[in-house]
XYZ file of C-alpha atoms in Angstrom:
658
model
C 0.000 0.000 0.000
C 2.888 2.355 0.593
C 6.555 2.636 1.323
C 6.370 4.183 4.828
C 7.447 2.086 7.864
C 5.380 1.885 11.022
C 6.649 0.886 14.494
C 4.680 0.877 17.694
C 5.276 1.640 21.330
C 4.747 -0.763 24.200
C 1.100 -1.850 24.147
C 0.786 -0.810 20.507
C -1.412 2.170 21.359
C 0.359 4.938 19.429
C 1.919 4.443 16.009
C 5.381 5.931 15.458
C 5.685 6.280 11.714
C 7.688 7.841 9.001
C 5.203 9.851 6.953
C 4.301 13.427 6.193
C 3.310 15.233 9.363
C 0.531 17.788 9.709
C 1.954 21.220 10.497
C 0.263 24.212 12.030
C 0.801 27.532 10.195
C 3.300 29.985 11.602
C 1.653 32.290 14.158
C 0.964 35.767 12.826
C 0.692 39.039 14.775
C -2.918 39.969 15.452
C -2.832 43.168 13.415
C -1.308 41.403 10.418
C -3.902 38.629 10.655
C -6.697 41.206 10.930
C -5.315 43.110 7.939
C -5.271 39.930 5.879
C -8.854 39.059 6.867
C -10.138 42.538 6.000
C -8.325 42.483 2.659
C -9.746 39.093 1.724
C -13.251 40.148 2.768
C -13.422 43.595 1.187
C -10.729 43.469 -1.515
C -10.837 39.982 -3.065
C -9.947 41.459 -6.457
C -6.886 43.304 -5.058
C -7.629 46.651 -6.754
C -4.376 48.197 -5.494
C -2.151 45.653 -7.234
C -1.699 47.930 -10.254
C -0.214 50.682 -8.048
C 2.639 48.544 -6.718
C 6.170 49.621 -7.633
C 4.924 52.595 -9.666
C 6.186 56.169 -9.695
C 4.042 58.856 -8.087
C 3.092 60.388 -11.443
C 2.107 56.973 -12.768
C 0.047 56.288 -9.639
C -1.878 59.520 -10.214
C -2.656 58.528 -13.801
C -3.709 55.025 -12.739
C -5.851 56.512 -9.969
C -7.669 58.752 -12.429
C -8.265 55.801 -14.740
C -9.527 53.718 -11.836
C -12.009 56.272 -10.479
C -12.903 57.758 -13.880
C -12.932 54.926 -16.464
C -13.489 57.468 -19.241
C -9.832 58.505 -18.750
C -8.831 54.978 -19.695
C -10.639 54.582 -23.018
C -11.049 58.211 -24.154
C -7.402 58.657 -25.343
C -7.824 55.648 -27.665
C -11.181 56.769 -29.022
C -11.444 57.167 -32.803
C -13.911 57.904 -35.592
C -14.641 54.234 -36.224
C -15.777 53.773 -32.645
C -17.797 56.997 -32.836
C -19.659 55.723 -35.883
C -20.771 52.590 -34.019
C -21.659 54.494 -30.849
C -23.581 57.117 -32.826
C -25.834 54.503 -34.408
C -26.339 52.748 -31.062
C -27.020 56.008 -29.212
C -29.675 57.185 -31.687
C -31.274 53.743 -31.591
C -31.569 53.615 -27.807
C -32.768 57.234 -27.760
C -35.733 56.180 -29.905
C -36.544 53.664 -27.185
C -35.630 55.860 -24.216
C -38.004 58.705 -25.097
C -41.287 56.734 -25.152
C -40.172 54.463 -22.294
C -39.132 57.435 -20.170
C -42.530 59.086 -20.591
C -44.325 55.775 -19.936
C -42.377 54.802 -16.832
C -42.763 58.259 -15.283
C -46.538 57.824 -15.545
C -46.113 54.418 -13.912
C -44.465 56.141 -10.920
C -47.319 58.712 -10.791
C -44.842 61.421 -11.813
C -45.086 64.044 -14.569
C -44.088 62.484 -17.942
C -41.385 65.098 -18.434
C -39.412 63.562 -15.538
C -38.880 60.426 -17.590
C -37.014 62.513 -20.177
C -35.105 64.473 -17.536
C -33.951 61.111 -16.142
C -32.705 60.056 -19.569
C -30.553 63.176 -19.959
C -28.363 63.870 -16.893
C -27.791 60.349 -15.424
C -26.446 58.856 -18.707
C -23.868 61.648 -18.889
C -22.706 60.912 -15.329
C -22.514 57.199 -16.012
C -20.486 57.734 -19.183
C -17.764 59.301 -17.029
C -17.869 56.909 -14.055
C -19.263 53.637 -15.389
C -17.105 50.699 -16.412
C -19.597 48.907 -18.685
C -19.415 49.456 -22.444
C -22.943 48.191 -23.065
C -25.137 49.463 -20.251
C -27.745 51.997 -21.401
C -28.878 54.103 -18.462
C -32.453 55.152 -17.813
C -35.595 54.612 -15.799
C -36.949 51.113 -15.232
C -40.483 49.797 -14.882
C -39.977 47.890 -11.628
C -38.218 50.809 -9.943
C -40.966 53.140 -11.155
C -43.656 50.802 -9.850
C -41.948 50.530 -6.465
C -41.543 54.298 -6.219
C -45.183 54.898 -7.075
C -46.547 52.150 -4.816
C -44.515 53.092 -1.741
C -44.877 56.866 -1.956
C -48.608 56.669 -2.726
C -49.202 55.059 0.675
C -48.223 58.322 2.362
C -48.999 61.058 -0.155
C -51.671 61.278 -2.844
C -49.991 62.278 -6.118
C -53.163 64.005 -7.356
C -54.066 65.894 -4.185
C -50.532 66.947 -3.250
C -48.414 66.641 -6.418
C -45.689 69.015 -5.219
C -44.926 67.072 -2.029
C -45.119 63.778 -3.926
C -42.611 65.060 -6.478
C -40.222 66.238 -3.766
C -40.429 62.868 -2.002
C -39.556 61.131 -5.277
C -36.411 63.275 -5.556
C -35.556 62.564 -1.900
C -36.042 58.811 -2.350
C -33.721 58.956 -5.362
C -31.133 60.791 -3.254
C -31.240 58.123 -0.537
C -31.038 55.367 -3.157
C -27.921 57.032 -4.566
C -26.319 57.412 -1.130
C -26.968 53.727 -0.399
C -25.542 52.567 -3.727
C -22.449 54.765 -3.490
C -21.841 53.704 0.120
C -21.993 50.020 -0.766
C -19.408 50.628 -3.464
C -17.096 52.846 -1.425
C -17.056 50.472 1.550
C -16.800 47.418 -0.719
C -20.055 45.920 0.591
C -21.435 44.826 -2.743
C -21.609 41.228 -1.555
C -24.776 42.216 0.357
C -26.605 42.464 -2.958
C -25.733 38.810 -3.559
C -28.381 37.867 -1.004
C -30.817 38.528 -3.846
C -30.292 35.192 -5.556
C -30.939 34.530 -9.230
C -34.134 32.667 -8.335
C -35.313 35.607 -6.216
C -34.744 38.103 -9.014
C -36.471 35.906 -11.625
C -39.576 35.534 -9.451
C -39.607 39.132 -8.269
C -39.193 40.574 -11.759
C -41.849 38.242 -13.159
C -44.307 39.168 -10.427
C -43.639 42.889 -10.786
C -44.023 42.623 -14.571
C -47.376 40.854 -14.124
C -48.635 43.519 -11.724
C -47.413 46.366 -13.936
C -49.079 44.843 -16.994
C -52.402 44.412 -15.210
C -52.291 47.976 -13.929
C -52.036 49.187 -17.513
C -55.592 47.980 -18.068
C -56.535 51.377 -16.695
C -55.027 53.022 -19.766
C -56.190 50.324 -22.194
C -59.850 50.747 -21.177
C -59.614 54.499 -20.685
C -60.529 54.465 -16.977
C -60.089 57.650 -14.963
C -60.351 56.189 -11.468
C -58.282 53.211 -10.442
C -57.038 51.481 -7.300
C -53.690 52.405 -5.773
C -53.162 48.786 -4.637
C -50.812 46.591 -6.652
C -52.116 43.103 -5.850
C -53.908 41.271 -8.661
C -57.215 40.904 -6.795
C -57.566 44.642 -6.136
C -56.536 45.487 -9.701
C -58.980 43.069 -11.321
C -61.772 44.179 -8.992
C -61.130 47.780 -9.985
C -61.193 46.855 -13.694
C -64.361 44.766 -13.708
C -66.306 46.949 -11.288
C -66.151 49.775 -13.858
C -67.250 47.934 -16.999
C -69.814 50.668 -17.655
C -66.948 53.177 -18.011
C -64.865 51.182 -20.491
C -64.136 53.119 -23.682
C -64.159 50.858 -26.729
C -62.195 53.414 -28.745
C -59.333 53.303 -26.253
C -59.493 49.502 -26.043
C -59.290 49.033 -29.807
C -56.412 51.490 -30.092
C -54.537 49.869 -27.208
C -54.941 46.301 -28.476
C -53.891 47.372 -31.969
C -50.663 48.995 -30.818
C -49.925 46.127 -28.410
C -50.251 43.678 -31.291
C -47.914 45.871 -33.376
C -45.275 46.029 -30.618
C -45.369 42.285 -29.911
C -45.242 41.479 -33.626
C -42.143 43.601 -34.169
C -40.465 41.986 -31.163
C -41.249 38.509 -32.485
C -39.884 39.480 -35.895
C -36.662 40.871 -34.406
C -36.258 37.735 -32.280
C -36.488 35.527 -35.357
C -34.312 37.876 -37.438
C -31.660 39.262 -35.029
C -30.056 41.469 -37.677
C -33.329 43.437 -37.761
C -33.154 44.241 -34.045
C -33.788 47.882 -34.871
C -37.354 47.077 -35.935
C -38.354 46.236 -32.358
C -36.215 49.093 -31.000
C -37.956 51.670 -33.190
C -41.451 50.244 -32.597
C -42.231 52.215 -29.372
C -41.320 55.585 -30.923
C -43.169 54.632 -34.097
C -46.223 53.826 -31.977
C -46.025 57.213 -30.266
C -45.787 59.019 -33.617
C -48.599 57.034 -35.232
C -50.801 57.327 -32.149
C -50.268 61.078 -31.938
C -51.068 61.541 -35.649
C -54.161 59.374 -35.360
C -55.485 61.352 -32.405
C -54.635 64.682 -34.053
C -56.450 63.946 -37.296
C -59.441 62.108 -35.817
C -59.860 64.264 -32.700
C -60.046 61.043 -30.691
C -59.416 62.958 -27.484
C -63.041 64.115 -27.745
C -64.219 60.503 -27.735
C -62.643 59.196 -24.560
C -59.040 58.714 -25.687
C -56.880 60.407 -23.025
C -53.742 62.256 -24.159
C -50.602 63.481 -22.375
C -51.357 67.157 -22.858
C -48.915 70.037 -22.668
C -45.264 69.310 -21.853
C -43.037 72.289 -21.197
C -39.814 72.688 -23.111
C -36.455 73.142 -21.442
C -33.718 71.229 -19.672
C -33.697 69.849 -16.146
C -34.377 72.475 -13.467
C -32.381 72.177 -10.246
C -34.145 70.378 -7.395
C -31.557 70.459 -4.589
C -33.775 72.698 -2.479
C -36.766 70.386 -3.028
C -35.343 67.460 -1.054
C -37.371 66.665 2.064
C -35.358 65.947 5.220
C -38.059 66.603 7.810
C -40.487 64.283 9.544
C -42.883 62.619 9.033
C -42.104 62.182 5.311
C -38.364 61.643 5.487
C -38.806 58.080 6.786
C -41.049 57.243 3.818
C -38.519 58.625 1.354
C -35.700 56.760 3.106
C -37.510 53.420 3.040
C -38.469 53.903 -0.598
C -34.904 54.830 -1.539
C -33.497 51.855 0.362
C -35.654 49.247 -1.376
C -35.652 50.797 -4.849
C -31.907 51.395 -4.631
C -31.152 47.749 -3.868
C -33.442 46.500 -6.647
C -31.978 48.957 -9.158
C -28.451 47.987 -8.106
C -29.129 44.256 -8.468
C -30.675 44.722 -11.918
C -28.015 47.110 -13.213
C -25.030 45.024 -12.104
C -26.604 41.779 -13.344
C -27.287 43.317 -16.763
C -23.811 44.860 -16.972
C -22.082 41.600 -16.096
C -24.195 39.651 -18.584
C -23.185 41.791 -21.549
C -19.582 42.067 -20.357
C -19.425 38.279 -20.447
C -20.610 38.281 -24.075
C -17.818 40.680 -25.091
C -15.194 39.045 -22.879
C -14.304 41.935 -20.593
C -14.715 42.526 -16.870
C -16.591 45.189 -14.968
C -15.876 46.129 -11.370
C -19.050 45.658 -9.326
C -17.970 48.105 -6.626
C -17.095 50.799 -9.171
C -20.484 50.232 -10.807
C -22.178 50.788 -7.461
C -20.328 54.060 -6.989
C -21.262 55.112 -10.535
C -24.953 54.269 -9.960
C -24.891 56.034 -6.613
C -23.352 59.282 -7.848
C -25.591 59.116 -10.933
C -28.721 59.029 -8.745
C -27.431 61.631 -6.288
C -26.750 64.059 -9.145
C -30.090 63.047 -10.662
C -31.950 63.927 -7.465
C -30.371 67.397 -7.661
C -31.543 67.864 -11.273
C -35.217 66.779 -11.224
C -34.588 63.106 -12.019
C -35.925 60.038 -10.306
C -34.428 56.550 -9.913
C -32.285 55.308 -12.825
C -30.207 52.205 -13.474
C -29.241 50.013 -16.430
C -32.493 48.407 -17.713
C -32.181 45.144 -19.606
C -34.365 46.093 -22.601
C -32.486 49.311 -23.354
C -29.081 47.724 -22.747
C -29.971 44.808 -25.031
C -30.818 47.249 -27.808
C -27.559 49.113 -27.156
C -25.622 45.828 -27.331
C -27.350 44.666 -30.523
C -26.873 48.065 -32.125
C -23.109 47.545 -31.912
C -22.102 50.025 -29.217
C -18.392 50.127 -28.463
C -18.111 52.447 -25.457
C -20.188 54.508 -23.042
C -20.323 57.257 -25.685
C -23.603 55.689 -26.817
C -25.077 56.996 -23.545
C -23.766 60.469 -24.360
C -25.347 60.320 -27.820
C -28.633 59.208 -26.272
C -28.484 62.066 -23.768
C -27.855 64.591 -26.539
C -30.835 63.231 -28.490
C -33.027 63.533 -25.386
C -31.684 67.060 -24.811
C -32.656 68.006 -28.360
C -36.120 66.584 -27.719
C -36.495 68.530 -24.472
C -35.460 71.776 -26.133
C -37.410 71.602 -29.378
C -39.802 68.659 -29.734
C -41.903 68.622 -26.567
C -45.032 70.187 -28.151
C -45.186 67.229 -30.562
C -46.088 64.910 -27.663
C -49.229 66.858 -26.760
C -51.552 64.453 -28.613
C -49.767 61.244 -27.590
C -52.522 58.927 -26.295
C -51.990 57.403 -22.856
C -53.218 54.091 -24.199
C -50.105 53.906 -26.414
C -47.924 54.392 -23.348
C -49.821 51.568 -21.622
C -49.222 49.330 -24.639
C -45.496 50.150 -24.582
C -45.280 49.261 -20.883
C -47.180 45.975 -21.306
C -45.009 44.955 -24.253
C -41.845 45.698 -22.274
C -43.126 43.894 -19.174
C -44.050 40.701 -20.976
C -40.373 40.330 -21.824
C -39.517 40.306 -18.107
C -41.707 37.286 -17.327
C -39.014 34.680 -17.850
C -41.018 31.456 -17.688
C -38.170 29.543 -19.320
C -35.882 30.433 -16.408
C -38.565 29.219 -13.978
C -38.816 25.894 -15.847
C -35.044 25.586 -15.740
C -35.074 26.177 -11.971
C -37.682 23.424 -11.568
C -35.512 20.965 -13.474
C -32.264 21.844 -11.695
C -33.191 22.836 -8.128
C -36.686 22.500 -6.654
C -35.843 24.727 -3.702
C -34.730 27.554 -6.002
C -38.011 27.087 -7.861
C -39.850 27.460 -4.533
C -37.969 30.700 -3.849
C -38.824 31.946 -7.347
C -42.530 31.142 -7.026
C -42.693 32.586 -3.505
C -41.357 35.880 -4.800
C -43.725 35.787 -7.770
C -46.914 35.035 -5.847
C -45.889 37.330 -3.006
C -45.721 40.241 -5.451
C -48.840 39.269 -7.431
C -51.160 38.523 -4.487
C -49.571 40.704 -1.835
C -47.404 43.639 -2.794
C -43.997 44.317 -4.261
C -42.502 44.711 -0.785
C -44.143 41.532 0.539
C -42.903 39.491 -2.418
C -39.380 40.794 -1.984
C -39.347 40.136 1.772
C -40.721 36.604 1.335
C -38.116 35.722 -1.287
C -35.216 37.160 0.725
C -36.377 35.441 3.928
C -36.638 32.068 2.143
C -33.225 32.575 0.519
C -31.612 33.428 3.873
C -33.432 30.485 5.484
C -31.918 28.226 2.855
C -28.483 29.701 3.486
C -28.880 29.085 7.220
C -30.045 25.559 6.481
C -26.895 24.917 4.448
C -24.729 26.300 7.252
C -26.533 24.577 10.123
C -27.032 21.236 8.367
C -23.862 20.479 6.412
C -23.607 17.214 4.562
C -21.687 14.312 6.059
C -20.926 11.106 4.193
C -19.182 7.779 4.581
C -16.200 7.249 2.296
C -14.886 4.072 0.738
C -11.856 3.040 -1.281
C -11.978 3.076 -5.074
C -10.633 -0.378 -6.076
C -6.976 -0.528 -7.135
C -6.256 3.028 -5.968
C -5.486 5.148 -2.928
C -8.568 7.282 -3.616
C -11.453 7.473 -1.134
C -14.855 8.788 -2.164
C -18.479 9.058 -0.987
C -19.980 5.562 -1.011
C -23.356 6.901 -2.187
C -21.829 8.670 -5.170
C -19.537 5.717 -5.936
C -21.461 2.537 -4.975
C -18.584 0.331 -6.132
C -16.210 1.848 -3.559
C -15.318 -0.467 -0.687
C -15.389 0.247 3.024
C -12.247 -0.683 4.949
C -12.790 -3.339 7.673
C -12.401 -1.935 11.178
C -12.473 1.670 9.952
C -15.232 4.242 9.543
C -14.208 7.127 7.261
C -16.465 10.188 7.476
C -16.206 13.462 5.563
C -17.559 16.799 6.765
C -18.460 19.189 3.964
C -18.458 22.571 5.726
C -16.686 24.721 8.313
C -17.656 23.806 11.886
C -19.418 26.709 13.602
C -21.785 27.230 16.510
C -24.739 26.866 14.120
C -23.872 23.320 13.070
C -21.743 21.961 15.940
C -24.673 20.283 17.704
C -25.960 18.753 14.495
C -22.535 17.382 13.554
C -22.087 15.826 17.002
C -25.400 13.979 16.702
C -24.839 13.015 13.074
C -21.331 11.635 13.643
C -22.597 9.658 16.638
C -25.375 8.226 14.490
C -22.887 7.191 11.807
C -20.917 5.315 14.454
C -24.055 3.625 15.794
C -25.123 2.525 12.329
C -21.659 1.214 11.461
C -21.383 -0.760 14.720
C -24.810 -2.300 14.084
C -23.788 -3.228 10.550
C -20.475 -4.721 11.669
C -22.173 -6.716 14.427
C -24.785 -8.086 12.009
C -22.183 -9.081 9.408
C -19.709 -10.562 11.863
C -16.802 -8.560 10.491
C -13.854 -7.326 12.505
C -15.044 -4.896 15.149
C -14.896 -1.141 14.517
C -11.640 0.317 15.845
C -10.943 3.691 14.176
C -13.035 6.724 13.247
C -11.307 8.773 10.547
C -12.689 12.285 10.014
C -11.807 13.732 6.612
C -11.425 17.474 7.329
C -10.567 18.505 3.753
C -13.661 20.753 3.422
C -13.488 22.167 6.961
C -11.926 25.554 6.270
C -12.466 26.969 9.754
C -13.705 26.127 13.219
C -14.913 28.252 16.131
C -14.937 27.598 19.873
C -18.305 25.821 19.674
C -16.836 23.556 17.025
C -13.808 22.850 19.218
C -16.123 21.914 22.098
C -17.962 19.595 19.720
C -14.676 17.918 18.751
C -13.881 17.395 22.452
C -17.296 15.801 23.014
C -16.863 13.545 19.977
C -13.458 12.474 21.310
C -15.009 11.546 24.674
C -17.842 9.622 22.994
C -15.353 7.700 20.848
C -13.105 7.012 23.857
C -16.043 5.610 25.861
C -16.654 3.169 23.030
C -12.982 2.144 23.133
C -12.409 3.524 19.626
C -9.723 5.827 18.283
C -10.291 9.228 16.619
C -8.106 10.062 13.622
C -8.053 13.343 11.652
C -7.163 13.493 7.953
C -6.037 16.648 6.133
C -7.048 19.286 8.696
C -6.603 22.810 7.302
C -4.127 25.303 8.705
C -6.681 27.494 10.460
C -8.303 24.431 12.035
C -4.959 23.009 13.231
C -3.992 26.402 14.659
C -7.170 26.725 16.720
C -7.186 23.099 17.848
C -3.584 23.524 18.997
C -4.272 26.766 20.864
C -7.257 25.181 22.605
C -5.012 22.259 23.686
C -7.291 19.784 21.904
C -4.224 18.678 19.968
C -1.847 17.599 22.660
C -4.146 17.058 25.643
C -6.963 15.183 23.857
C -5.505 14.078 20.555
C -1.856 13.441 19.846
C -0.222 14.840 16.738
C 0.528 11.272 15.686
C -3.217 10.792 15.050
C -3.314 13.439 12.311
C -2.494 12.646 8.686
C -2.101 14.617 5.482
C -4.426 12.371 3.482
C -7.139 9.824 4.067
C -4.913 7.277 2.313
C -2.111 7.740 4.852
C -4.584 7.534 7.734
C -6.090 4.303 6.400
C -2.649 2.825 5.799
C -1.513 3.521 9.360
C -4.742 2.282 10.947
C -4.828 -0.847 8.782
C -1.256 -1.653 9.807
C -2.249 -1.420 13.446
C -5.306 -3.585 12.894
C -3.209 -6.319 11.336
C -0.681 -6.063 14.192
C -3.215 -6.062 17.029
C -5.602 -8.592 15.385
C -8.776 -7.418 17.163
C -11.477 -9.928 17.997
C -14.543 -10.217 15.699
C -17.509 -8.014 16.478
C -19.674 -11.079 17.186
C -17.427 -11.955 20.146
C -16.938 -8.427 21.395
C -19.450 -7.218 23.940
C -21.208 -4.008 22.816
C -19.904 -0.921 24.572
C -23.318 0.213 25.709
C -24.011 -3.108 27.407
C -20.872 -3.038 29.531
């Protein structure tokens, strides 16, 4: 089995062997250890590596490039890149204008704010953002959340000024949160929104948003402020006498047009621009239709007058007094996290397609400053929406200049074209929102979750039904709670398994995964698949004891050589706390009472260090009972078994009957 020699002391209790010994890492000063831990927690990507061994002038240049990515790519910018970005920018502007107006209405805000929010924030992001493909603007889910949460405290129709100021304040708090997470390198907190959570939440929000647009489709003037499906449907069908057939026909017609163009562009990707131009085309056609037919006199509601001009300053409009500040803070907190999760996920997705990396923490800072500046310039929450970014990507954008081109196009619209939107029917905006939302209901992802992981599917459906039948906040809370509960379950109930030998090798694997592996007579090899903490120490003690009980019963029934050694494979145990050490001491006592021997295989450095400091290694377990590999441990224990020749289990009296 090996070339090492084994000799034994008097009584053959402790093997003295020539093999690789397990070493504890060199002790480190506390401050150095703390510095290392902080670096690994907050700076896993080592962002300061590029500054090492550089001159001061070079460090300044690298610092500017790091904090302002535009300084990195701008010197290499050329006309060829501009041509691509120009086409992409004009294309996404054609989508941003109608979407901006539509989503502002969704948030119960003046339509003009949707255009304001597509002008200043993209310019800020172009300077600070690290993604080449992200197209900045308002999003439907963020707009819905803003409208739903603020409407609980302030009526947008009765007190529009206060409502508007609270929207700016909520955007400010969202920006502060996002920037803080990036500055303090706390972006990992967003990871608690799992993929399954986001799929379910987005699908539920898209369903609710789509149903709420029935107000515009049927031309209703009064509608519920609730977002759950029951309240929405009750509001729709309790007003059947007020349905306007003209509005319904117009809405269904434009919805069919938008969905048809999307289907065409999906089947013919090179004609992506057809779907991208469809919303603006719908606005133009709808406005012309209303203008020439005077449909506004027959129940078709229109936007009305929109004032020309660029973003007015709104710094003085922020509300930092009670009782409304708490509402704005809560709204900013939730909308900021959702916007951050969506924007970073979208940015990373397209970066993967083009084979480049984006820095999540820098993106958070960019989003945060973008929203803070936006709150000062009459904008509400913005991020990187998937639909707009997908159009930007398909249009062939090369850099963030496409956002600048889009902003210039929106600026031109604000300065000169606003009167043209006077006759835009609201039903067209509702159709645009519904068409965009249907693309967010990712049923294929839900099916995939069902096939791969039923628990993730449960999380997804919990988020979906929580949003649809409760509210956006309830759905989000339910999904996050279930996700955290699953995380705690993983931590508190780690997997343990019995290992066996793969024939004709020194490899030991899980006997359930490899049924042909063979257990070693007289030995029980167990693997622990997680760090040992206070949350799982009790469970591991009971589970290891049960493994021993089951193995002793099996050995007794089969008449094999009695169980002598318990080998714990510690390969996956990266750390251990004081509760875990106490558990190890209890396990050692339990094993000793049964006249068995505990053996550790491949304990990690941090584990060895703590077990040594606690005197577990030395007082309870000798260093000679620790091995680098399971193979070495089995070899040593097997040698002892053959030397001692223990009596069969059938002749040995059970320990618990002594």
